[in-house]
PDB file of C-alpha atoms in Angstrom:
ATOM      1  CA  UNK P 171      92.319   8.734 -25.514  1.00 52.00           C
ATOM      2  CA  UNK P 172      90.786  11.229 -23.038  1.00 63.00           C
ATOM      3  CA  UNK P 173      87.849  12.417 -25.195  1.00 88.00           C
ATOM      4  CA  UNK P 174      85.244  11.164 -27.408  1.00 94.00           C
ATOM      5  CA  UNK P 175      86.642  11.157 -31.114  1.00 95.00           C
ATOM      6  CA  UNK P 176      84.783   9.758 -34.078  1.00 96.00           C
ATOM      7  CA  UNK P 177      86.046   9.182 -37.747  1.00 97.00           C
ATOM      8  CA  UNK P 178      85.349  10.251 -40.914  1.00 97.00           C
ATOM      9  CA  UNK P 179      84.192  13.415 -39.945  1.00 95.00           C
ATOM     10  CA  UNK P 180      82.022  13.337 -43.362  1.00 96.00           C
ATOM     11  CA  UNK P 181      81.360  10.736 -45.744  1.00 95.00           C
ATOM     12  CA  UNK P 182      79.509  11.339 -48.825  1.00 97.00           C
ATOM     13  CA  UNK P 183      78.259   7.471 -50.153  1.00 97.00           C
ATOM     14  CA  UNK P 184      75.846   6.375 -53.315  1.00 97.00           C
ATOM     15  CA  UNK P 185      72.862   4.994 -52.626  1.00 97.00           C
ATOM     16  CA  UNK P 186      72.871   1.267 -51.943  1.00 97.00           C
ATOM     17  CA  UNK P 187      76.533   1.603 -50.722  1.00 97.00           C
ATOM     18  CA  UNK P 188      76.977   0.203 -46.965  1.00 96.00           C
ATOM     19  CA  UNK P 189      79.281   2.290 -44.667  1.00 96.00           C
ATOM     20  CA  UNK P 190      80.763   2.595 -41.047  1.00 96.00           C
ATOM     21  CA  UNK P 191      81.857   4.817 -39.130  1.00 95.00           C
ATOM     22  CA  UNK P 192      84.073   4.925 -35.494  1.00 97.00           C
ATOM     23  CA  UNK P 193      83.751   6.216 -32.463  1.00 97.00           C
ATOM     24  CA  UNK P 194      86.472   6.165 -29.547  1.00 97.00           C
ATOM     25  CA  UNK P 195      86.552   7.154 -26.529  1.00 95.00           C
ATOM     26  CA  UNK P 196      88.103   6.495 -23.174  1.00 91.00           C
ATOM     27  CA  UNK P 197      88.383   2.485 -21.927  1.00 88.00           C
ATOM     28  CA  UNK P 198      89.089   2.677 -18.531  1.00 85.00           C
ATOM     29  CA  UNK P 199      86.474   3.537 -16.352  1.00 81.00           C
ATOM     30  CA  UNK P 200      83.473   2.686 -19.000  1.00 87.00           C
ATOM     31  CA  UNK P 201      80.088   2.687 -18.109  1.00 89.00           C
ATOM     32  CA  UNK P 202      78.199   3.419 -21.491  1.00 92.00           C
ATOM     33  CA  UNK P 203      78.551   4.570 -24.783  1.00 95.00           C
ATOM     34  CA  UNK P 204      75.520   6.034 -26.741  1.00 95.00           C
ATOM     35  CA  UNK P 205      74.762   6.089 -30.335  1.00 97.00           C
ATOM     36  CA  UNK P 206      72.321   9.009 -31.925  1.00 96.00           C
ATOM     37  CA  UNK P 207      71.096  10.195 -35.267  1.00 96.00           C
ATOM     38  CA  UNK P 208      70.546  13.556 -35.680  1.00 94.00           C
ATOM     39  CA  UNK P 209      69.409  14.905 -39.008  1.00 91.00           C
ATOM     40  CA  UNK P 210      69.255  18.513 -39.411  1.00 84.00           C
ATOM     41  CA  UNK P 211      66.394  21.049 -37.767  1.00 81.00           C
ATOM     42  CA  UNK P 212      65.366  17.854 -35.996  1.00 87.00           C
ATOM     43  CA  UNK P 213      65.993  16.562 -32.383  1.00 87.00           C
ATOM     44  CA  UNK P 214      69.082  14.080 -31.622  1.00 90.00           C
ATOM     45  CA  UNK P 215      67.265  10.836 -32.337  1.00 93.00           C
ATOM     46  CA  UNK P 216      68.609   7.943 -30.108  1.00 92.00           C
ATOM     47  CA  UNK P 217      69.457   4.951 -31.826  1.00 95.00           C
ATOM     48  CA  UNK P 218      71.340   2.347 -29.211  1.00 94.00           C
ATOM     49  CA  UNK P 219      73.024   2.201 -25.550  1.00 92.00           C
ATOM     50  CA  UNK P 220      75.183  -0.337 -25.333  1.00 94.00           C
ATOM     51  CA  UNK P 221      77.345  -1.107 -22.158  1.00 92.00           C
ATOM     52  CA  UNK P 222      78.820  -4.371 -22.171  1.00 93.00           C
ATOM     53  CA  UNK P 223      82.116  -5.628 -24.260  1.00 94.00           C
ATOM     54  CA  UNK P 224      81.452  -7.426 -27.086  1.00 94.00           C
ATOM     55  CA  UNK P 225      77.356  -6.007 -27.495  1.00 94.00           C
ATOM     56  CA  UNK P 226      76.663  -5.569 -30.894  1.00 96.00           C
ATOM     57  CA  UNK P 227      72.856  -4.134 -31.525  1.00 96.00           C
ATOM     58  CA  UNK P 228      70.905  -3.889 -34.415  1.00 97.00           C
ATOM     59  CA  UNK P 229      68.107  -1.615 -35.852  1.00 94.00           C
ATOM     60  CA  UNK P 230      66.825  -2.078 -39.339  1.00 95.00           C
ATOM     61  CA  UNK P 231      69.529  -1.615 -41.657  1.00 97.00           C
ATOM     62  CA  UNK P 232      71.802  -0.066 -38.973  1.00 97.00           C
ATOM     63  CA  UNK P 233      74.061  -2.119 -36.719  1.00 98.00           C
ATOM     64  CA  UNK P 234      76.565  -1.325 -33.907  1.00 98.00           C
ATOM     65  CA  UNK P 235      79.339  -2.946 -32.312  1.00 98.00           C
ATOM     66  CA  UNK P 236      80.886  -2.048 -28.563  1.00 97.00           C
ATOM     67  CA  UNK P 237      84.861  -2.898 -27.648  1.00 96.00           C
ATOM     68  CA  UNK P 238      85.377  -1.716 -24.324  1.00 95.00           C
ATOM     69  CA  UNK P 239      88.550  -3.080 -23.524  1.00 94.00           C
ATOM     70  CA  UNK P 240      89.884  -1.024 -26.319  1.00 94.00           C
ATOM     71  CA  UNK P 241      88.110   2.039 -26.645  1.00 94.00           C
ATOM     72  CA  UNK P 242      86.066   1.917 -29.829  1.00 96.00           C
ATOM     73  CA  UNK P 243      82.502   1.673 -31.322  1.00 97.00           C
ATOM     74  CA  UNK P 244      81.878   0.949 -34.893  1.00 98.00           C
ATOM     75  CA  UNK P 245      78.225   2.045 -36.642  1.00 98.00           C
ATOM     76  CA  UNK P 246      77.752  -0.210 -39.678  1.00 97.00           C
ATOM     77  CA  UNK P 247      74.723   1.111 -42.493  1.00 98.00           C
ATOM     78  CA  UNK P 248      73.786  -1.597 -45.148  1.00 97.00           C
ATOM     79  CA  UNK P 249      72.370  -0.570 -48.343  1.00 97.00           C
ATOM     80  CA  UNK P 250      72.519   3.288 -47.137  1.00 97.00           C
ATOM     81  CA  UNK P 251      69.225   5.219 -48.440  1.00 97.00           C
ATOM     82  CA  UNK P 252      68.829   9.129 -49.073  1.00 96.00           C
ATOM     83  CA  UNK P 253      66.875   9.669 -45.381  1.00 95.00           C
ATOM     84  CA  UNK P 254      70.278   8.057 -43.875  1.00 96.00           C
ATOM     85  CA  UNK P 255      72.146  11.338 -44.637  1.00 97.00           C
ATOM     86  CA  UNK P 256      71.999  12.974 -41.212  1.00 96.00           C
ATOM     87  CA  UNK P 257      75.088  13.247 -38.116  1.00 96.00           C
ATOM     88  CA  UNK P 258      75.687  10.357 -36.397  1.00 97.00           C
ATOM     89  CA  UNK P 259      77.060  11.444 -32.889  1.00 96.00           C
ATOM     90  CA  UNK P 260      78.472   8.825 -30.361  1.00 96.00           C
ATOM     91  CA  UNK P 261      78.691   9.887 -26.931  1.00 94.00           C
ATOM     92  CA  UNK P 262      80.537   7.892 -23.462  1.00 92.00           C
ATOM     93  CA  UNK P 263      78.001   8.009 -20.837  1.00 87.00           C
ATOM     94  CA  UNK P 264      79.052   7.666 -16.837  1.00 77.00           C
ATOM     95  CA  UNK P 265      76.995   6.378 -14.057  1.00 72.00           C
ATOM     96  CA  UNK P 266      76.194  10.487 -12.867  1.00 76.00           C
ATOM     97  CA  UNK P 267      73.937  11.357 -16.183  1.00 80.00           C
ATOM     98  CA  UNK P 268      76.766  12.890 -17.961  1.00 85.00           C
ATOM     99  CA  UNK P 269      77.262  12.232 -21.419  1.00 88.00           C
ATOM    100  CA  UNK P 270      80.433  13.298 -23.512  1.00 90.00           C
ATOM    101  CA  UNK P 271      79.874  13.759 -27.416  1.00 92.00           C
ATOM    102  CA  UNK P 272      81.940  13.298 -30.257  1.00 94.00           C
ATOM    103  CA  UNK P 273      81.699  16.092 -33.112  1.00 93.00           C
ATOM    104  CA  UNK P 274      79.712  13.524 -34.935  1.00 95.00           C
ATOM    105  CA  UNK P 275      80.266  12.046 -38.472  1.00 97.00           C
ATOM    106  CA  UNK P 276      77.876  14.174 -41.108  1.00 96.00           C
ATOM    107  CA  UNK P 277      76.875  10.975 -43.784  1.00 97.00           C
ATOM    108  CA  UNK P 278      75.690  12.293 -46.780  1.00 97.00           C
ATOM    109  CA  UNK P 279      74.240   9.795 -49.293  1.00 97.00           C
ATOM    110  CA  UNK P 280      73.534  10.644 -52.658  1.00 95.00           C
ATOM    111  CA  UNK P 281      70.386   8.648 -54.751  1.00 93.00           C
TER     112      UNK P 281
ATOM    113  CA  UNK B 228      54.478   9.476 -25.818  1.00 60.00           C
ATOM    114  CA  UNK B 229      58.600  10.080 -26.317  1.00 65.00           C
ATOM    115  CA  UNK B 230      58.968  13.499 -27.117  1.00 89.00           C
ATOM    116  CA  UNK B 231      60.049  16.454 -26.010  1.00 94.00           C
ATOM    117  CA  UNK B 232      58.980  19.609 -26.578  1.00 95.00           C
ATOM    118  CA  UNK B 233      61.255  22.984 -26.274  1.00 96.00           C
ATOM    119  CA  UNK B 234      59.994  26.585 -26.688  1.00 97.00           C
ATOM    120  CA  UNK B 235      61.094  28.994 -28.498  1.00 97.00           C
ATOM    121  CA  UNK B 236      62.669  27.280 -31.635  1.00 95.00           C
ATOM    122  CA  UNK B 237      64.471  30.605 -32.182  1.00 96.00           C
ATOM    123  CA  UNK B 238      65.262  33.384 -29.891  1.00 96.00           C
ATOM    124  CA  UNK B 239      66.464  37.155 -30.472  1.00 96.00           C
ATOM    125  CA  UNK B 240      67.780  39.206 -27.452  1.00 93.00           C
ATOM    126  CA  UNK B 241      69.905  41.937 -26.430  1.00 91.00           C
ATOM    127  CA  UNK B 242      72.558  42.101 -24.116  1.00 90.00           C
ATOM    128  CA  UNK B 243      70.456  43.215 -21.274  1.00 89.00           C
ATOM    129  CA  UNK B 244      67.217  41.441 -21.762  1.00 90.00           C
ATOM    130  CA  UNK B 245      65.513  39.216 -19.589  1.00 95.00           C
ATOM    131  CA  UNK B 246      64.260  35.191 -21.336  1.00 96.00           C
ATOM    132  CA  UNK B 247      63.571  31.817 -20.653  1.00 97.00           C
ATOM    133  CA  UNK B 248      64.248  28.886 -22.138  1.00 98.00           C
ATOM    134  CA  UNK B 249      61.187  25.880 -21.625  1.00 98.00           C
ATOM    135  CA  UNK B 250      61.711  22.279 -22.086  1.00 98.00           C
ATOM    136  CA  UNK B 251      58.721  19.501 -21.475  1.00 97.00           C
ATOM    137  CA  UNK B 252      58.426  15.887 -21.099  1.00 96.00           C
ATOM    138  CA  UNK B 253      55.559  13.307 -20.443  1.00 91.00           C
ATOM    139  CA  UNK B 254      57.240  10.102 -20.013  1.00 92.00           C
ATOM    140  CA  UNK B 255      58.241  10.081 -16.253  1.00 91.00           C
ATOM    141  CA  UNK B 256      61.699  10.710 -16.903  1.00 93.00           C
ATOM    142  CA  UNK B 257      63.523  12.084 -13.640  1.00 92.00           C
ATOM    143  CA  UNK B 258      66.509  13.636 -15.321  1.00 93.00           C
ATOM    144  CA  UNK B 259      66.446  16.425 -17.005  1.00 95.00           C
ATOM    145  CA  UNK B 260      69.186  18.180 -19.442  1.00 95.00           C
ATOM    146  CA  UNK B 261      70.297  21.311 -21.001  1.00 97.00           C
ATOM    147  CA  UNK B 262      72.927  21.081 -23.487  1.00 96.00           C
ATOM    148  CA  UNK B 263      74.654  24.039 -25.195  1.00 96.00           C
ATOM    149  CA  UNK B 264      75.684  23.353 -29.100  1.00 93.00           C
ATOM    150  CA  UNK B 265      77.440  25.740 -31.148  1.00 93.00           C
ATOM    151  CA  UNK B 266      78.473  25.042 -34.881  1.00 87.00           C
ATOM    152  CA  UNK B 267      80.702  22.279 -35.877  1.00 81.00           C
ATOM    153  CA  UNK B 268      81.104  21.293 -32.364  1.00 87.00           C
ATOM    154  CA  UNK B 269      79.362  18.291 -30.119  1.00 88.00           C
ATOM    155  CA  UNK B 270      77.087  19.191 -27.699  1.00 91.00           C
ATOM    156  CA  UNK B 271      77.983  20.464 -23.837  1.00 92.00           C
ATOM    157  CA  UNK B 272      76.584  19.405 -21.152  1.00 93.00           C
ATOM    158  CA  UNK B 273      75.242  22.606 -18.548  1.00 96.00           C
ATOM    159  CA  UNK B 274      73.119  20.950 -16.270  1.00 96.00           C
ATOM    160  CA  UNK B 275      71.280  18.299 -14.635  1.00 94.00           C
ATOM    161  CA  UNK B 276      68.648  18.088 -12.691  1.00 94.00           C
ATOM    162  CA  UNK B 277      67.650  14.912 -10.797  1.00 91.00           C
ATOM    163  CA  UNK B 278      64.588  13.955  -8.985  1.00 92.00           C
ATOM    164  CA  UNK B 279      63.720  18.155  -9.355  1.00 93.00           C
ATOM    165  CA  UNK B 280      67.343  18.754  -7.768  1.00 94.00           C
ATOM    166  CA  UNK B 281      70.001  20.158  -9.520  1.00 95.00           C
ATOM    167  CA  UNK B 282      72.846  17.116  -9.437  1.00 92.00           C
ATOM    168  CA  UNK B 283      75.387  18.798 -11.801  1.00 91.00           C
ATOM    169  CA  UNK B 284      76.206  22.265 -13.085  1.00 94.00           C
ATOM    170  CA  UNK B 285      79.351  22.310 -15.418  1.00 92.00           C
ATOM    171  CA  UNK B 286      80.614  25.463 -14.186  1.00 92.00           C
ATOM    172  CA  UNK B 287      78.464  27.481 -16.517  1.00 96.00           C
ATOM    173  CA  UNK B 288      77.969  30.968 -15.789  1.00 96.00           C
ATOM    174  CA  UNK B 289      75.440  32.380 -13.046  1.00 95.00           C
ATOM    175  CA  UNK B 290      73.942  34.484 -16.458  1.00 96.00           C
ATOM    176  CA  UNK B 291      72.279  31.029 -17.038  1.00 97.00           C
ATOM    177  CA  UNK B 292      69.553  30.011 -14.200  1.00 97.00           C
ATOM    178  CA  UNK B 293      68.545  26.820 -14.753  1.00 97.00           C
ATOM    179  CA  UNK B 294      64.697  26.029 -12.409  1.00 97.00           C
ATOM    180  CA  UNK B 295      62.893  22.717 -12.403  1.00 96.00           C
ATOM    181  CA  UNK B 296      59.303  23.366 -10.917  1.00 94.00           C
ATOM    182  CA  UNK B 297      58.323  20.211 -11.382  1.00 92.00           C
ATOM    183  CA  UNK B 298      59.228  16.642 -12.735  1.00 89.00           C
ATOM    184  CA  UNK B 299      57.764  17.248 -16.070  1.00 95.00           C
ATOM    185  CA  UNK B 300      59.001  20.951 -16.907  1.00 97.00           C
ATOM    186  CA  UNK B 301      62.899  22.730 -17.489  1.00 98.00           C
ATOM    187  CA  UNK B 302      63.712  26.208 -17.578  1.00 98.00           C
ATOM    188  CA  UNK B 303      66.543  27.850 -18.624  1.00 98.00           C
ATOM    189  CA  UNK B 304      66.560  31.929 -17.218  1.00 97.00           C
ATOM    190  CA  UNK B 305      68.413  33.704 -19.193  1.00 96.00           C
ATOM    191  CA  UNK B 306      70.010  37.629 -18.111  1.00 95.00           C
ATOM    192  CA  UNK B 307      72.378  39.664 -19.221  1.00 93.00           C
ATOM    193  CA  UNK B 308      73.447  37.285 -21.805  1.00 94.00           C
ATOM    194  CA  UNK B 309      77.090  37.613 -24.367  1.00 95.00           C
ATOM    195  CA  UNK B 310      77.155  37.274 -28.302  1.00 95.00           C
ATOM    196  CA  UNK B 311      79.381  34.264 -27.337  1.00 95.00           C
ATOM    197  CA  UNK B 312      76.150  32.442 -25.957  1.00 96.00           C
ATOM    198  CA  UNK B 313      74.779  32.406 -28.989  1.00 97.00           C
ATOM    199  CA  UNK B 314      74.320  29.046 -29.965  1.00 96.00           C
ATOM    200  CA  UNK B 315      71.389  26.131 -30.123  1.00 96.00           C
ATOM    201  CA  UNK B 316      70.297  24.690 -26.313  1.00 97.00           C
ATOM    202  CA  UNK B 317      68.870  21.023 -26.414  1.00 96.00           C
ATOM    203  CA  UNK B 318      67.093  19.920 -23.618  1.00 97.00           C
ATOM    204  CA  UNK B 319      66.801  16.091 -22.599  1.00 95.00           C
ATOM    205  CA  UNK B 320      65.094  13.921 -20.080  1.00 95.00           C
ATOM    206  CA  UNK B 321      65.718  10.526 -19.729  1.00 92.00           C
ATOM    207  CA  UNK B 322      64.334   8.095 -16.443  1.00 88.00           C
ATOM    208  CA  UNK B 323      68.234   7.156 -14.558  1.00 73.00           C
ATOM    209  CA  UNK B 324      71.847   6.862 -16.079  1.00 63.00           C
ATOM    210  CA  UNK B 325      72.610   5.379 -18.280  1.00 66.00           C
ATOM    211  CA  UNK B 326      69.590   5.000 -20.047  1.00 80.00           C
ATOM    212  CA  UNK B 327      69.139   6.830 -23.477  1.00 87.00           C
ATOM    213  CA  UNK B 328      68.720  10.336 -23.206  1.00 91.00           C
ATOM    214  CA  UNK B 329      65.767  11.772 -25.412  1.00 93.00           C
ATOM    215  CA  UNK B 330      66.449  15.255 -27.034  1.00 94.00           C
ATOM    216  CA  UNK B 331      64.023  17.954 -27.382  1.00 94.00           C
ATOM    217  CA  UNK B 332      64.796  19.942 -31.032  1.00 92.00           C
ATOM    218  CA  UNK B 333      66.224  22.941 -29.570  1.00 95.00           C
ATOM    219  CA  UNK B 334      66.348  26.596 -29.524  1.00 96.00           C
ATOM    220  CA  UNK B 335      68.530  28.460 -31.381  1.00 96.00           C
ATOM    221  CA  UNK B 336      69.512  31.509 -29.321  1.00 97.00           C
ATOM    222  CA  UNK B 337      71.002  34.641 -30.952  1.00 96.00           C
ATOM    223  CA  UNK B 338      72.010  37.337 -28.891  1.00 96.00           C
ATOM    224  CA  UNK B 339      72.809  40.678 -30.408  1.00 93.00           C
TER     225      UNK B 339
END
């Protein structure tokens, strides 16, 4: 994999569902990988940095889980609520400030 | 205080105008951003500034300027701008990599 990729690239759920979603990106020469929410006339919100295999994180209802040895991130949403809909972007951080973005997965959850 | 704080939210401008871009932060961050997002696509990184210096500059286009005057404050000089740089520019600070990255809302640029 030589770029960021993340899967579904929309989702539409029910309210009360939970979801996850995937990001993947390059393993060798990790340093970070960055999860944001960004809802829509609103700034990227960040949500977790995680740079160690096997870190899993957790914020309120939303969870995340880091595989570095093979490339992949997984976002997990229990119980998704209405004010989850938004674009979930992951992004692979280096250690010179530069981060590389997936297109994002655009969660849309209906009440 | 975590935000930051871009103006304009929306910009109009001709081909041979003259703008800037500002971006603001309070939280001691030492890197600075500017991103460049267009439609259905992740955001690009342009530049980065570092302790006031410019550290990277992804080979964008000398019609971008980007000027740090000080830690807390971005700008983004704009001349002689395309319709193909229409698009939104975030701005970000954060304090050293990789530590999250804080995003300003943007402004969407439209250039005619």
């Amino acid at each position: 994999i030589l770029n960021v990729e993340q899967s579904p690239q929309s989702l539409h759920v029910q309210e009360g569902d939970s979801t996850n979603f995937t990001c993947s990106f390059p393993s060798s020469n990790f340093y970070a990988l960055h999860w944001y929410r960004w809802e829509t006339a609103k700034s990227p919100e960040a949500l977790f940095v995680m740079t160690l295999n096997g870190d899993e994180k957790k914020k309120g209802r939303i969870s995340a889980t880091l595989n570095t040895k093979e490339g992949y991130s997984y976002l997990y949403i229990k119980g998704s609520q209405p004010e989850d809909s938004a674009t979930y972007l992951c992004a692979s951080g280096g250690s010179n400030y530069k981060l590389t973005f997936g297109k994002g997965t655009l969660l849309t959850v209906n009440p | 205080d975590t935000e930051v704080t871009q103006t304009p939210k929306h910009l109009v401008m001709g081909m041979t105008n003259k703008k800037s871009l500002k971006c603001e932060q309070h939280m001691g961050h030492r890197a600075m951003y500017w991103y460049k997002q267009k439609a259905k696509k992740p955001p690009e990184l342009m530049f980065v500034y570092s302790y006031e210096k410019l550290s990277i500059n992804e080979s964008v286009p000398s019609r971008f300027s980007p000027e740090c005057p000080n830690s807390s404050l971005l700008n983004l000089h704009l001349h002689a701008l395309q319709p193909e740089d229409s698009a939104l520019y975030l701005c970000a600070s954060s304090q050293v990599s990789p530590d999250t990255q804080y995003f300003g809302p943007g402004t969407r640029l439209t250039v005619l």
